[in-house]
Tab-separated table of C-alpha atoms in Angstrom:
chain	number	residue	atom	x	y	z
A	1100	UNK	CA	-3.871	164.213	180.796
A	1101	UNK	CA	-0.957	163.205	183.568
A	1102	UNK	CA	-3.062	162.318	186.145
A	1103	UNK	CA	-1.407	161.225	189.413
A	1104	UNK	CA	1.905	161.957	187.638
A	1105	UNK	CA	1.712	165.201	188.589
A	1106	UNK	CA	1.095	165.039	192.250
A	1107	UNK	CA	4.725	163.344	192.118
A	1108	UNK	CA	5.794	165.660	189.388
A	1109	UNK	CA	8.010	167.536	191.759
A	1110	UNK	CA	9.197	164.956	193.618
A	1111	UNK	CA	10.582	164.451	190.931
A	1112	UNK	CA	12.093	166.855	190.255
A	1113	UNK	CA	13.644	168.025	192.885
A	1114	UNK	CA	17.265	168.329	192.059
A	1115	UNK	CA	16.243	170.914	189.219
A	1116	UNK	CA	17.874	175.092	188.968
A	1117	UNK	CA	14.292	176.570	188.618
A	1118	UNK	CA	16.335	179.571	189.887
A	1119	UNK	CA	19.142	179.651	187.608
A	1120	UNK	CA	16.350	178.553	184.459
A	1121	UNK	CA	14.133	181.659	185.192
A	1122	UNK	CA	17.202	183.598	185.218
A	1123	UNK	CA	18.071	182.082	182.182
A	1124	UNK	CA	15.168	183.196	180.411
A	1125	UNK	CA	15.034	186.569	182.072
A	1126	UNK	CA	18.673	187.252	179.687
A	1127	UNK	CA	17.456	185.275	176.899
A	1128	UNK	CA	13.981	188.330	176.947
A	1129	UNK	CA	16.292	191.334	177.733
A	1130	UNK	CA	18.726	190.342	175.138
A	1131	UNK	CA	15.652	190.766	172.203
A	1132	UNK	CA	14.387	193.645	173.806
A	1133	UNK	CA	11.435	191.793	175.707
A	1134	UNK	CA	11.598	194.284	179.323
A	1135	UNK	CA	10.300	194.469	182.444
A	1136	UNK	CA	6.295	194.135	182.430
A	1137	UNK	CA	5.744	192.343	179.371
A	1138	UNK	CA	3.031	190.279	178.590
A	1139	UNK	CA	3.759	186.848	178.836
A	1140	UNK	CA	2.600	183.803	177.442
A	1141	UNK	CA	4.468	180.350	178.587
A	1142	UNK	CA	3.121	177.036	176.922
A	1143	UNK	CA	3.165	173.586	178.229
A	1144	UNK	CA	3.785	174.805	181.944
A	1145	UNK	CA	3.123	171.926	183.944
A	1146	UNK	CA	3.331	172.754	187.468
A	1147	UNK	CA	4.694	175.972	187.362
A	1148	UNK	CA	7.624	175.839	188.598
A	1149	UNK	CA	9.577	178.301	185.998
A	1150	UNK	CA	6.079	180.500	186.123
A	1151	UNK	CA	6.641	181.473	189.225
A	1152	UNK	CA	10.269	182.737	188.667
A	1153	UNK	CA	8.804	184.721	185.109
A	1154	UNK	CA	6.292	185.666	186.702
A	1155	UNK	CA	8.554	188.183	188.971
A	1156	UNK	CA	9.054	190.157	186.033
A	1157	UNK	CA	6.234	189.575	183.874
A	1158	UNK	CA	2.703	190.204	183.274
A	1159	UNK	CA	2.216	186.277	183.107
A	1160	UNK	CA	-0.631	184.010	181.087
A	1161	UNK	CA	0.823	180.171	181.724
A	1162	UNK	CA	-1.340	177.450	180.246
A	1163	UNK	CA	-0.956	173.682	180.074
A	1164	UNK	CA	-2.957	171.043	178.670
A	1165	UNK	CA	-3.117	168.788	181.846
A	1166	UNK	CA	-5.704	169.944	184.206
A	1167	UNK	CA	-3.304	168.003	186.357
A	1168	UNK	CA	-1.375	169.751	186.152
A	1169	UNK	CA	-2.498	173.309	186.488
A	1170	UNK	CA	-3.971	172.326	189.515
A	1171	UNK	CA	-0.878	171.806	191.106
A	1172	UNK	CA	0.636	174.965	189.756
A	1173	UNK	CA	-2.457	177.370	190.832
A	1174	UNK	CA	-1.833	175.953	194.240
A	1175	UNK	CA	2.416	176.876	194.650
A	1176	UNK	CA	1.532	180.374	193.099
A	1177	UNK	CA	-1.488	180.853	195.754
A	1178	UNK	CA	1.025	179.508	198.106
A	1179	UNK	CA	3.959	182.165	197.209
A	1180	UNK	CA	1.471	184.983	196.735
A	1181	UNK	CA	1.054	185.456	193.296
A	1182	UNK	CA	-1.886	186.115	191.536
A	1183	UNK	CA	-1.323	184.578	188.637
A	1184	UNK	CA	-4.123	183.009	186.224
A	1185	UNK	CA	-3.596	179.444	184.576
A	1186	UNK	CA	-5.189	178.643	181.550
A	1187	UNK	CA	-5.564	175.319	179.897
A	1188	UNK	CA	-4.461	175.623	175.880
A	1189	UNK	CA	-3.109	172.943	174.301
A	1190	UNK	CA	0.392	174.273	172.898
A	1191	UNK	CA	-0.913	173.956	168.896
A	1192	UNK	CA	-3.372	176.059	169.424
A	1193	UNK	CA	-2.254	179.074	171.596
A	1194	UNK	CA	-4.021	181.567	172.123
A	1195	UNK	CA	-4.431	184.979	174.643
A	1196	UNK	CA	-7.023	188.300	174.913
A	1197	UNK	CA	-4.267	190.002	173.027
A	1198	UNK	CA	-1.621	189.574	171.042
A	1199	UNK	CA	1.547	189.319	173.204
A	1200	UNK	CA	5.582	190.452	173.893
A	1201	UNK	CA	6.387	187.278	174.008
A	1202	UNK	CA	6.313	182.985	174.190
A	1203	UNK	CA	8.293	180.970	176.558
A	1204	UNK	CA	8.579	177.349	176.252
A	1205	UNK	CA	10.415	175.666	178.727
A	1206	UNK	CA	11.601	172.109	180.548
A	1207	UNK	CA	11.638	170.219	176.983
A	1208	UNK	CA	7.593	170.771	175.958
A	1209	UNK	CA	9.098	171.652	172.691
A	1210	UNK	CA	10.409	167.391	172.998
A	1211	UNK	CA	6.482	166.082	173.347
A	1212	UNK	CA	5.251	167.657	169.640
A	1213	UNK	CA	6.316	164.380	167.681
A	1214	UNK	CA	5.694	164.978	164.209
A	1215	UNK	CA	6.412	168.156	161.933
A	1216	UNK	CA	2.358	168.888	161.679
A	1217	UNK	CA	2.743	169.162	165.421
A	1218	UNK	CA	6.075	171.254	165.665
A	1219	UNK	CA	4.109	173.036	163.340
A	1220	UNK	CA	1.000	174.192	164.658
A	1221	UNK	CA	2.873	175.320	167.887
A	1222	UNK	CA	4.403	177.701	165.797
A	1223	UNK	CA	2.191	178.935	164.093
A	1224	UNK	CA	-0.440	179.148	166.799
A	1225	UNK	CA	2.862	180.960	168.473
A	1226	UNK	CA	3.335	183.407	165.250
A	1227	UNK	CA	-0.431	184.658	165.548
A	1228	UNK	CA	-0.133	185.503	168.842
A	1229	UNK	CA	3.085	187.502	169.124
A	1230	UNK	CA	2.394	190.825	168.583
A	1231	UNK	CA	5.239	192.562	165.224
A	1232	UNK	CA	8.962	192.615	166.947
A	1233	UNK	CA	7.463	189.967	169.636
A	1234	UNK	CA	10.401	187.283	170.960
A	1235	UNK	CA	9.481	183.354	170.789
A	1236	UNK	CA	11.532	181.103	173.238
A	1237	UNK	CA	11.725	178.002	174.444
A	1238	UNK	CA	14.477	174.879	174.680
A	1239	UNK	CA	15.135	171.381	173.884
A	1240	UNK	CA	16.255	168.414	175.188
A	1241	UNK	CA	19.260	167.683	172.682
A	1242	UNK	CA	19.177	164.762	169.821
A	1243	UNK	CA	22.723	163.646	172.245
A	1244	UNK	CA	20.893	163.454	175.175
A	1245	UNK	CA	18.409	161.954	174.283
A	1246	UNK	CA	20.176	159.418	172.259
A	1247	UNK	CA	23.201	158.582	174.276
A	1248	UNK	CA	22.742	160.179	178.162
A	1249	UNK	CA	19.399	158.777	178.438
A	1250	UNK	CA	18.492	156.227	176.071
A	1251	UNK	CA	20.692	153.493	177.569
A	1252	UNK	CA	20.502	152.418	180.680
A	1253	UNK	CA	17.757	152.653	183.216
A	1254	UNK	CA	17.837	154.753	186.735
A	1255	UNK	CA	16.953	153.999	189.702
A	1256	UNK	CA	15.859	156.325	192.326
A	1257	UNK	CA	15.570	156.600	195.721
A	1258	UNK	CA	14.661	159.338	198.077
A	1259	UNK	CA	12.599	159.352	201.334
A	1260	UNK	CA	9.611	159.093	200.951
A	1261	UNK	CA	9.374	158.179	196.880
A	1262	UNK	CA	11.036	156.194	194.526
A	1263	UNK	CA	10.887	155.153	190.661
A	1264	UNK	CA	12.252	153.118	187.585
A	1265	UNK	CA	12.890	154.642	184.653
A	1266	UNK	CA	13.506	152.888	181.349
A	1267	UNK	CA	13.777	154.498	178.373
A	1268	UNK	CA	14.095	152.579	174.688
A	1269	UNK	CA	15.729	155.012	172.264
A	1270	UNK	CA	14.180	154.828	168.611
A	1271	UNK	CA	17.306	155.382	165.909
A	1272	UNK	CA	14.752	155.012	162.467
A	1273	UNK	CA	12.347	158.178	164.390
A	1274	UNK	CA	14.468	159.487	165.852
A	1275	UNK	CA	11.544	158.566	168.911
A	1276	UNK	CA	12.226	158.617	172.995
A	1277	UNK	CA	9.858	156.136	174.654
A	1278	UNK	CA	10.315	156.559	178.540
A	1279	UNK	CA	8.622	154.546	181.038
A	1280	UNK	CA	8.476	155.138	184.503
A	1281	UNK	CA	6.865	152.965	187.473
A	1282	UNK	CA	7.239	155.355	190.228
A	1283	UNK	CA	6.204	154.422	194.316
A	1284	UNK	CA	5.378	156.991	196.289
A	1285	UNK	CA	4.893	156.695	200.139
A	1286	UNK	CA	1.373	158.092	201.587
A	1287	UNK	CA	1.576	156.857	204.848
A	1288	UNK	CA	3.905	155.003	206.873
A	1289	UNK	CA	4.681	151.741	204.701
A	1290	UNK	CA	2.177	152.107	202.654
A	1291	UNK	CA	2.975	153.381	199.222
A	1292	UNK	CA	1.437	154.285	195.068
A	1293	UNK	CA	2.395	153.517	192.915
A	1294	UNK	CA	2.498	155.407	189.814
A	1295	UNK	CA	3.216	154.169	186.055
A	1296	UNK	CA	3.683	157.192	183.029
A	1297	UNK	CA	4.572	156.744	179.536
A	1298	UNK	CA	5.811	159.320	177.732
A	1299	UNK	CA	7.347	159.401	174.395
A	1300	UNK	CA	9.648	162.731	173.215
A	1301	UNK	CA	11.036	163.645	169.779
A	1302	UNK	CA	14.604	164.208	169.696
A	1303	UNK	CA	14.773	167.786	167.666
A	1304	UNK	CA	17.671	169.427	165.696
A	1305	UNK	CA	18.930	171.976	165.898
A	1306	UNK	CA	18.078	172.485	161.690
A	1307	UNK	CA	15.015	170.829	162.153
A	1308	UNK	CA	13.960	173.734	164.213
A	1309	UNK	CA	15.801	176.591	162.894
A	1310	UNK	CA	13.683	175.280	159.493
A	1311	UNK	CA	10.207	175.341	161.254
A	1312	UNK	CA	10.879	178.654	162.960
A	1313	UNK	CA	11.798	180.538	159.076
A	1314	UNK	CA	8.814	178.002	157.315
A	1315	UNK	CA	6.507	179.778	160.383
A	1316	UNK	CA	7.619	183.136	159.388
A	1317	UNK	CA	9.751	183.989	162.204
A	1318	UNK	CA	13.081	185.847	161.923
A	1319	UNK	CA	16.531	186.320	163.906
A	1320	UNK	CA	16.630	182.302	164.707
A	1321	UNK	CA	19.773	181.911	167.507
A	1322	UNK	CA	20.381	179.042	169.235
A	1323	UNK	CA	22.595	178.869	172.562
A	1324	UNK	CA	23.416	175.702	174.371
A	1325	UNK	CA	23.337	174.518	178.269
A	1326	UNK	CA	21.959	177.900	179.670
A	1327	UNK	CA	24.441	180.103	178.055
A	1328	UNK	CA	24.656	182.398	175.206
A	1329	UNK	CA	27.806	180.058	173.447
A	1330	UNK	CA	26.157	178.289	170.355
A	1331	UNK	CA	25.757	174.720	171.321
A	1332	UNK	CA	28.766	171.913	170.317
A	1333	UNK	CA	27.730	168.197	168.744
A	1334	UNK	CA	27.487	167.008	172.374
A	1335	UNK	CA	25.544	169.330	174.092
A	1336	UNK	CA	22.701	168.603	175.862
A	1337	UNK	CA	20.422	171.584	175.638
A	1338	UNK	CA	19.303	173.635	173.295
A	1339	UNK	CA	18.009	177.162	173.563
A	1340	UNK	CA	16.400	178.795	171.319
A	1341	UNK	CA	15.132	182.522	169.844
A	1342	UNK	CA	13.413	184.498	167.069
A	1343	UNK	CA	11.168	186.819	166.486
A	1344	UNK	CA	8.315	187.816	164.815
A	1345	UNK	CA	8.964	190.517	162.011
C-alpha cells in the first residue's frame, strides 16, 4: 500500500510542524492524566514523523497498514537513535501484547475510514486495546477544510527536486473528497520519476464522531480546534478529539 508514494511523502510534507503536533498530543494526553512513560499505541503512524516526537515521552508502539511507510519510519527512527519496533497493522483491528494506557492516531488517519462500519471497527478495537481509564486521542481534517479549502481549485507545488499537481473532487452527497496527485520527483540531474497517487477522505462531523465514540463505549468525549484547547467553530480546519474508556 502507497508504495512509491512513501518514498516522497516526507518531501511533500516538509512544511508540516510535527514538533508542534507532538507537543499538542502531549498536552492532550497529560490533560487526560496519561503520564510520561505510559504505554501508548500509535495507529496509522505513516512515515513516523509524529512517532519520533511521541517516543521521547512514552513507551511507544507505532503501527501502520503500509509496509512501505513502515520501512521509511523505521529508518528515520534508527537515524534518530531511537529503538522503536514498527508493526504492520490495520487501524480497524488494533492489537498490542497487553492493554495500553493511550491510543493516538494523528494526521488525518481517521479521515481515511470511509464508512460507519470502518469507523466503528477502529473505535471498537481501540476500546478493547485500552486499559480501563485509558485515553483515545485522534485528529481529523474538518468538513469545512475538505469541502471548502481542499475541494476547490487544484494545487501546484514546485520545489528544487520535486513538484506535484494535486486535483481534488468533492462529493457533497457522500461527504467524500477524492484526491488525485501526479508527482514528479528528481532521482538524478534531469531525470524524474513520475508517481500517481489516488486517495479518498471522509468528512466526519463532530457530531458523528462523538456519537460513534459513545456507542463504542467511550465517555467524556472532548473536541478541540486547530491545535488549541478551545472548542471548534464552523470554520475550524482541524478537530482534535479525546475520550476515555470507562
